[in-house]
Coordinates of C-alpha atoms in Angstrom, one line a residue:
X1 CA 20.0 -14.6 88.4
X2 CA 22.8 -13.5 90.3
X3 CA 26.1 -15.9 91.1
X4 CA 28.8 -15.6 92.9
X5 CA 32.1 -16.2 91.5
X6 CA 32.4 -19.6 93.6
X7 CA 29.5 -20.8 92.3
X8 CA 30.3 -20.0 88.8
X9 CA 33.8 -22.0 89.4
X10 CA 32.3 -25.0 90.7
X11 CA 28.6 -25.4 88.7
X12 CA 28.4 -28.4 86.6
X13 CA 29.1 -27.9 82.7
X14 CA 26.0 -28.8 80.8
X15 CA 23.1 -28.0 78.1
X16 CA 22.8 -25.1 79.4
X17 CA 26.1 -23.6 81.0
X18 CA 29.3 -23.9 79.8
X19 CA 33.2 -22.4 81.4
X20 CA 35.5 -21.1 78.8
X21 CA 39.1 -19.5 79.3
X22 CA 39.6 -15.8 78.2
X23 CA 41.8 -17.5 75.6
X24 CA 39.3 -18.9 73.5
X25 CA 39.2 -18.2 70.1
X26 CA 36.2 -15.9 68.8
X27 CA 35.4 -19.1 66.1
X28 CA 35.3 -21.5 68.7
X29 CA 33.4 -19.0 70.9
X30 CA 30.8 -18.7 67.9
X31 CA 30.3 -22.6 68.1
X32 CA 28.6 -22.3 71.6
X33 CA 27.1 -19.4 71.0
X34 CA 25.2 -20.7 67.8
X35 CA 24.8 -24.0 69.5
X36 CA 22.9 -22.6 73.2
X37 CA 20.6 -20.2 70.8
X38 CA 19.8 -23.3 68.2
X39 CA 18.9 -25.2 71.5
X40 CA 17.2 -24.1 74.7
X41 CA 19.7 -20.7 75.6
X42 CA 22.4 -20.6 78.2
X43 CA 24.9 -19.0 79.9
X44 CA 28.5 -19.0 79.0
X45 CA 31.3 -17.9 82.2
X46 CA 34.5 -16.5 80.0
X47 CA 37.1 -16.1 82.2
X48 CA 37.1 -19.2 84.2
X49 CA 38.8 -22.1 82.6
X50 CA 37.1 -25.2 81.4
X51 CA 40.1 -27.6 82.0
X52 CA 41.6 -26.3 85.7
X53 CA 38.4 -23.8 86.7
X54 CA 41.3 -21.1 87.4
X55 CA 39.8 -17.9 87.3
X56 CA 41.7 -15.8 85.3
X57 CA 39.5 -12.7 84.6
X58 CA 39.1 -10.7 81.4
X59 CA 40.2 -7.3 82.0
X60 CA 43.8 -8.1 82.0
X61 CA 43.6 -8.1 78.0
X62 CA 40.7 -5.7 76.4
X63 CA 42.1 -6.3 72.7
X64 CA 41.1 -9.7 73.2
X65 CA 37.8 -8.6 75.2
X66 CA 36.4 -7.0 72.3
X67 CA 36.7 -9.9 70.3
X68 CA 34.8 -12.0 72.5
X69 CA 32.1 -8.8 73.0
X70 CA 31.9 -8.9 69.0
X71 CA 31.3 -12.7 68.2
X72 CA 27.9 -13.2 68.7
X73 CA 27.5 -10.4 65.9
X74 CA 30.6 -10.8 63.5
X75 CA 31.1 -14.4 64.2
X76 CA 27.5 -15.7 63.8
X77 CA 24.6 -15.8 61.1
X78 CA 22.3 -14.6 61.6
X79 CA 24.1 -12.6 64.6
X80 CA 22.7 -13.9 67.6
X81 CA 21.4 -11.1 70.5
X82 CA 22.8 -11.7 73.6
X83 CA 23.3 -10.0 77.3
X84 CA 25.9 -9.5 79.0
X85 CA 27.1 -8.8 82.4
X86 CA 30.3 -9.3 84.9
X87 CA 30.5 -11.0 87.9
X88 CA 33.6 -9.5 90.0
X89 CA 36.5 -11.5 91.2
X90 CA 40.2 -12.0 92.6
X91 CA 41.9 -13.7 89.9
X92 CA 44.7 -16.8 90.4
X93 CA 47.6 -13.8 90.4
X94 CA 45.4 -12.3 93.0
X95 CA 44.1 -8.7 91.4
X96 CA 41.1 -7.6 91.0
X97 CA 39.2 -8.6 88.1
X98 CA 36.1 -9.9 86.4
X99 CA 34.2 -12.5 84.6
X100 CA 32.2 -12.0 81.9
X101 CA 28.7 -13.8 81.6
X102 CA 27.1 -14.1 78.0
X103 CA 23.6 -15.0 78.0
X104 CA 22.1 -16.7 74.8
X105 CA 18.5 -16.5 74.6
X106 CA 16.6 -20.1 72.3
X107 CA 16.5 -18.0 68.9
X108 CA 13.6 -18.6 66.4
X109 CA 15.9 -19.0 63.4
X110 CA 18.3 -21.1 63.1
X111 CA 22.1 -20.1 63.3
X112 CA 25.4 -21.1 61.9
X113 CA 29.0 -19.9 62.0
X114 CA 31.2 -18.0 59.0
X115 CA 32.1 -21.0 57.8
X116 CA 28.0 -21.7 57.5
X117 CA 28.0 -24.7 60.0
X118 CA 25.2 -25.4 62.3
X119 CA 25.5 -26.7 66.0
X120 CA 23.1 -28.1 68.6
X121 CA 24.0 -27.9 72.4
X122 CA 23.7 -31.8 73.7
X123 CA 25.0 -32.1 77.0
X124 CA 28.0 -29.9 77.8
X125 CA 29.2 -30.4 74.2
X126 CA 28.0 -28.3 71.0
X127 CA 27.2 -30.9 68.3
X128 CA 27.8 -30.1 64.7
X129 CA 24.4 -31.0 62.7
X130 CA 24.5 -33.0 59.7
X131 CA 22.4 -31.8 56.7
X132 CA 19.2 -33.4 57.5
X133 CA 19.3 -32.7 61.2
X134 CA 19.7 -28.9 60.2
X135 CA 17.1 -29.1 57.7
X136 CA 14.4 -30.2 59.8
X137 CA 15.8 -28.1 62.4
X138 CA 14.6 -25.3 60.3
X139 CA 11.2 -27.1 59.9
X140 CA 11.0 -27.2 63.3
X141 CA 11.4 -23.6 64.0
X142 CA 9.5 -22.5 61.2
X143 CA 11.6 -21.1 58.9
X144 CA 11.3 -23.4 55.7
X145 CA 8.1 -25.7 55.3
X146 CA 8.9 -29.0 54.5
X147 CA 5.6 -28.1 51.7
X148 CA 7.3 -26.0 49.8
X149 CA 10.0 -27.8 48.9
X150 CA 10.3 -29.4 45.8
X151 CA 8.8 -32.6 45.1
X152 CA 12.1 -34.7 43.0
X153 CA 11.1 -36.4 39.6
X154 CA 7.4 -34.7 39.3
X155 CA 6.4 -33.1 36.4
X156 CA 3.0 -31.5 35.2
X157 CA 1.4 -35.0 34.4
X158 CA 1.3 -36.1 37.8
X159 CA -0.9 -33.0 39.0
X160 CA -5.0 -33.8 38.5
X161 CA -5.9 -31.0 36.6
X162 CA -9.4 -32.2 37.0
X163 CA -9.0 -32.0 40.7
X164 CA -7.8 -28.2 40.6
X165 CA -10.4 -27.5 38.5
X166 CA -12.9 -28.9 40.6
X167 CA -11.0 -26.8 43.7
X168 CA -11.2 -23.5 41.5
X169 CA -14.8 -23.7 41.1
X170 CA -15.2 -24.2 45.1
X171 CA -13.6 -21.5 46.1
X172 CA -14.3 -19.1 43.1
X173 CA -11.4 -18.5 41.0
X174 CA -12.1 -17.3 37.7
X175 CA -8.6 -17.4 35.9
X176 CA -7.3 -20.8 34.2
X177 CA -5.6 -23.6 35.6
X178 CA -2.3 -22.7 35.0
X179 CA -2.3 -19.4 36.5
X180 CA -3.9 -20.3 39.8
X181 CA -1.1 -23.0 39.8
X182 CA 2.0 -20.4 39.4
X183 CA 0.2 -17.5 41.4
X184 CA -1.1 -19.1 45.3
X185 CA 1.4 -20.4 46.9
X186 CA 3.8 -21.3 44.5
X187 CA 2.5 -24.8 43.6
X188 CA 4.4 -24.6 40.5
X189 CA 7.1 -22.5 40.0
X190 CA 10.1 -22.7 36.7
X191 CA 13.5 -22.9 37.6
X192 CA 15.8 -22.6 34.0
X193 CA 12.0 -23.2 32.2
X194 CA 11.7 -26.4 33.7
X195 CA 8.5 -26.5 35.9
X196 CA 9.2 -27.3 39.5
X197 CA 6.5 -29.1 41.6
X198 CA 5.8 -28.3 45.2
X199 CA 5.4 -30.9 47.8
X200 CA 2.4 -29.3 48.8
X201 CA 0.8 -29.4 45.2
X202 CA 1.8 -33.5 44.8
X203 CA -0.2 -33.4 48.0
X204 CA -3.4 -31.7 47.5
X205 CA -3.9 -32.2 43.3
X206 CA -1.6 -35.3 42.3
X207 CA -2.9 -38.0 40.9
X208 CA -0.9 -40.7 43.0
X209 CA 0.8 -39.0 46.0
X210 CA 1.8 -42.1 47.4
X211 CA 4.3 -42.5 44.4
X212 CA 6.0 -39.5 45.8
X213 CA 5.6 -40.0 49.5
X214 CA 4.8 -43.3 50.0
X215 CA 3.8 -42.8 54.1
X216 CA 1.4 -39.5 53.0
X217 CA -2.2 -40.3 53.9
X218 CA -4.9 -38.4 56.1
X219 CA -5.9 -39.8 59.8
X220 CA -8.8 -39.2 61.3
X221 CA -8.9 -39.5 64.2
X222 CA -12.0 -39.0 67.3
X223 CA -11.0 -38.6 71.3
X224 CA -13.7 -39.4 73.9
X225 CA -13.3 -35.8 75.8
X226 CA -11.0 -32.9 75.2
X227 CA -7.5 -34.2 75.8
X228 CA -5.6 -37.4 74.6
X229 CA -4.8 -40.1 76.8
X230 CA -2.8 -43.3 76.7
X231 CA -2.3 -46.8 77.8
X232 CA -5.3 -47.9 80.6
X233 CA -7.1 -44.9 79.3
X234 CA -7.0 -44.5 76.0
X235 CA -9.7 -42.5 74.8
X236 CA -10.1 -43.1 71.0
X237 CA -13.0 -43.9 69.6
X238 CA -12.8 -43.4 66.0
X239 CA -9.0 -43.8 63.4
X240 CA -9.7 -43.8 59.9
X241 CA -6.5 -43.3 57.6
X242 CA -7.8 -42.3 53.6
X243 CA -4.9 -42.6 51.3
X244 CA -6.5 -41.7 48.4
X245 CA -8.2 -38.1 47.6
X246 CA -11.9 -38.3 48.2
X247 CA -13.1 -37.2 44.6
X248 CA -10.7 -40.5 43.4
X249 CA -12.2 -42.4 45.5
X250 CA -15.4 -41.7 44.3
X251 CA -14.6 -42.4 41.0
X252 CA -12.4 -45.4 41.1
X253 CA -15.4 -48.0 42.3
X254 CA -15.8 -50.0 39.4
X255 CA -19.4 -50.9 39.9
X256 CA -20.8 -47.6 40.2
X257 CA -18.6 -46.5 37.4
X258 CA -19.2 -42.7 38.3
X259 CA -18.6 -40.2 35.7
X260 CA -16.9 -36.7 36.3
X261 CA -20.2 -35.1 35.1
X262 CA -21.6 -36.9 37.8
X263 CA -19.5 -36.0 40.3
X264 CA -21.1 -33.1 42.0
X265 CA -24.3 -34.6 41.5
X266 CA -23.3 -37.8 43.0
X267 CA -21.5 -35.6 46.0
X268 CA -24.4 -33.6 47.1
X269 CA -26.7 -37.1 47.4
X270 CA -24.2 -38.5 49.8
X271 CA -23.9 -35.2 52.0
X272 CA -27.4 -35.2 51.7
X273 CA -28.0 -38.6 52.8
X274 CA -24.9 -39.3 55.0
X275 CA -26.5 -39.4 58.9
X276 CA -23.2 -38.2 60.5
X277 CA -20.7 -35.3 60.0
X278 CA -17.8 -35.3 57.5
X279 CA -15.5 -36.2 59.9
X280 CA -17.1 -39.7 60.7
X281 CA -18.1 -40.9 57.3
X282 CA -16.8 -44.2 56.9
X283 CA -15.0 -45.4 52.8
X284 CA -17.9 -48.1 53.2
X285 CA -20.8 -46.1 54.4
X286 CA -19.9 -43.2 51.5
X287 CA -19.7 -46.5 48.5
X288 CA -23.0 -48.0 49.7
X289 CA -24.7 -44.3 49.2
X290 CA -23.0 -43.4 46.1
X291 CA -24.3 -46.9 45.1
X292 CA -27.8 -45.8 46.1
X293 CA -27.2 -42.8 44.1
X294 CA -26.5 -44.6 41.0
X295 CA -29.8 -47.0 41.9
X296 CA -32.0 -44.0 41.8
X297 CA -30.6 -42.4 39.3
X298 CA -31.4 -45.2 37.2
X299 CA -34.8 -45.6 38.2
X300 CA -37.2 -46.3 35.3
X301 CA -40.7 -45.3 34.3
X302 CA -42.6 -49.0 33.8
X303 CA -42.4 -49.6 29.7
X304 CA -46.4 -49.6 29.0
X305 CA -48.1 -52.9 27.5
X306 CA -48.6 -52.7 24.2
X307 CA -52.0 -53.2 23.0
X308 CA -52.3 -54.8 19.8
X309 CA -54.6 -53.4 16.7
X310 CA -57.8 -55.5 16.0
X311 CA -57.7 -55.3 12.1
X312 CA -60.1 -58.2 11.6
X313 CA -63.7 -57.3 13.1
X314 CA -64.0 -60.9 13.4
X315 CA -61.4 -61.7 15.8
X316 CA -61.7 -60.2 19.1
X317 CA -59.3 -58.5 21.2
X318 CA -58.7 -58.7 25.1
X319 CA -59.0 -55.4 26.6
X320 CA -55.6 -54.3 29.2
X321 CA -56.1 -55.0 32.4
X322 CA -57.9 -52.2 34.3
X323 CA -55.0 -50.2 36.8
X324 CA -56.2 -49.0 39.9
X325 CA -54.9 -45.6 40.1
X326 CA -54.8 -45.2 43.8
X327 CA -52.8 -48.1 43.9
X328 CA -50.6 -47.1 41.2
X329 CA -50.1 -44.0 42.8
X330 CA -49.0 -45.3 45.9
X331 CA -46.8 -47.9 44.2
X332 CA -44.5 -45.0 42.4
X333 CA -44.1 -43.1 45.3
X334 CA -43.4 -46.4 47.3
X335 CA -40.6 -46.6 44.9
X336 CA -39.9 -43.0 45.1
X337 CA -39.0 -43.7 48.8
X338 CA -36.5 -46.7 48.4
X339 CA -33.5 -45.8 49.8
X340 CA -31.0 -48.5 49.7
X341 CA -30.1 -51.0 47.0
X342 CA -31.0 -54.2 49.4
X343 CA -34.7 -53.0 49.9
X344 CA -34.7 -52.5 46.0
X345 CA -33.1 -55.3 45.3
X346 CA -35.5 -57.5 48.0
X347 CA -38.6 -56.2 46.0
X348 CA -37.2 -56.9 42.7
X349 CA -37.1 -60.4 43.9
X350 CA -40.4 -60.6 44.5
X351 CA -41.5 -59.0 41.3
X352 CA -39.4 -62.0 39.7
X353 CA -41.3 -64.7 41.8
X354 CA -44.6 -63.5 40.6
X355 CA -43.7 -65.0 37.1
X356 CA -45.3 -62.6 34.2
X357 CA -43.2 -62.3 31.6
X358 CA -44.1 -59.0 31.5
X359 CA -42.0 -57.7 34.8
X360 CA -39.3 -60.3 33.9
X361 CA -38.6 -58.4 30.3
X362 CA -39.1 -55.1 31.7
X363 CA -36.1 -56.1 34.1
X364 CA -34.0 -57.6 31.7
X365 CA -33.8 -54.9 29.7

């Protein structure tokens, strides 16, 4: 865009434009510079002052000129590309002369100045950033992940071993534990042979993340339509949070009291028998068919009657009852098509209330 020097004289400083004099410093210059790029770009007018708006010009001193030219490259780290160009005037001693406009694109990376200080344009004023504010500055754009930092305090004890293991076998790994650890994506890496725990490992294979991140969980959550909406319309239909990792969850229900030999086992009956996706399993819906896992895994074939001897031809014996095998058959596979503990447990109960002692042994023991 094209401006005329009057409107450069009297446009309002702000987050993106900014007046200097041709007598600023190449430090301070850098400041700005580092601050628009950091931000969302700008324009900076040198040659115009920021405290009168006399127009003073730049060609009256090129020593000085060159400086200015070279900031955004000696003055700045990374250097910062700009674009330059001059807008020509009549300066306050009335010659001809120009003012030079530096353009600062919004950089990718974030900058600093030689003395390794970060600023943020807010307003018309370039804010230094504290440590934390530059730190997730650089989340922000990208250029460190907040996962690969290192997780304070953790050692190898707080890292499921089990868990990776279980991982491994997923997606195929054939090397041990240790080396898949140290070789994708730095989970663990040793710094003066002390290991050195990702966030992103405490995460995905520690035991207790919480411990280190006490506001880390996983939220589900299901919209009503393609887009999110608020107040009057919200549109959600479905928020589940899990804090814990699913295999732990799976095996920290006392009742079920499921083994880690089980555990695949166990998993493929609830994918199996779960009637919706992944994504809207409920924690209760999983527990009650783990818990119809465990009831079928535990299924037992009826302990026969005994039939006792007849050692004295004199004494006679009652012969067992005579079984109808159609109906035996259909009982088992009536049994074999229980599917949840209430029906089981509904025609245990009845078994009970028919009395034999029998029925009530066989389920005692």
């Amino acid at each position: 865009m094209k401006y005329t020097i009057e409107e450069l004289r009297d446009m309002t400083e702000g987050q993106s434009f900014d007046r200097k004099s041709i007598l600023i410093e190449p430090k301070a210059l850098a400041n700005i510079i580092v601050a628009m790029a950091n931000a969302d770009c700008g324009t900076i007018a040198i040659g115009i002052s920021d405290k009168t708006r006399c127009v003073e010009g730049v060609d009256q001193d090129k020593s000085h000129l060159n400086d200015i030219l070279r900031t955004p490259l000696d003055f700045c780290t990374p250097s910062v590309t700009v674009s330059t160009d001059y807008v020509p005037c009549i300066d306050s001693e009335g010659r001809e002369n120009r003012v030079l406009l530096m353009h600062v694109p919004a950089s990718p990376r974030l900058h600093a100045n030689q003395a390794d200080e970060a600023f943020w344009r807010v307003g018309d004023k370039s804010r230094k950033l504290t440590f934390d504010e530059r730190l997730q500055l650089m989340y922000d754009k990208g250029e460190r992940y907040y996962e690969d930092t290192t997780a304070h305090d953790a050692t190898l004890d707080d890292i499921d071993m089990d868990v990776v293991k279980a991982y491994m076998r997923q997606i195929g790994y054939g090397k041990s534990v240790q080396e898949y650890l140290q070789e994708n994506k730095g989970f663990v890496t040793y710094k003066n042979d002390m290991p050195q725990i990702s966030t992103a490992c405490i995460l995905l294979f520690g035991k207790y993340p919480q411990t280190f991140y006490p506001r880390a969980r996983v939220r589900f959550i299901k919209y009503n339509g393609t887009e999110e909406k608020v107040g009057r319309e919200m549109n959600v239909i479905k928020d589940v949070t899990f804090e814990n990792g699913f295999r732990n969850y799976l095996l920290s229900d006392e009742i079920v009291n499921l083994q880690e030999s089980n555990y695949e086992t166990a998993l493929a009956y609830i994918r199996q028998h779960m009637e919706s996706g992944v994504g809207l399993w409920t924690e209760a819906a999983v527990i009650e068919q783990l818990k119809n896992w465990k009831l079928k895994l535990n299924q037992v074939e009826p302990t026969p009657i005994p039939v006792p001897q007849n050692d004295n031809p004199g004494t006679s014996v009652s012969e067992p009852p005579t079984v109808d095998t159609g109906k035996h058959s259909k009982a088992k596979a009536r049994i074999q098509s229980i599917s949840t503990i209430d029906e089981a447990k509904r025609l245990l109960e009845a078994l009970c209330d028919l009395g034999y002692d029998t029925i009530l042994d066989t389920i005692l023991k």
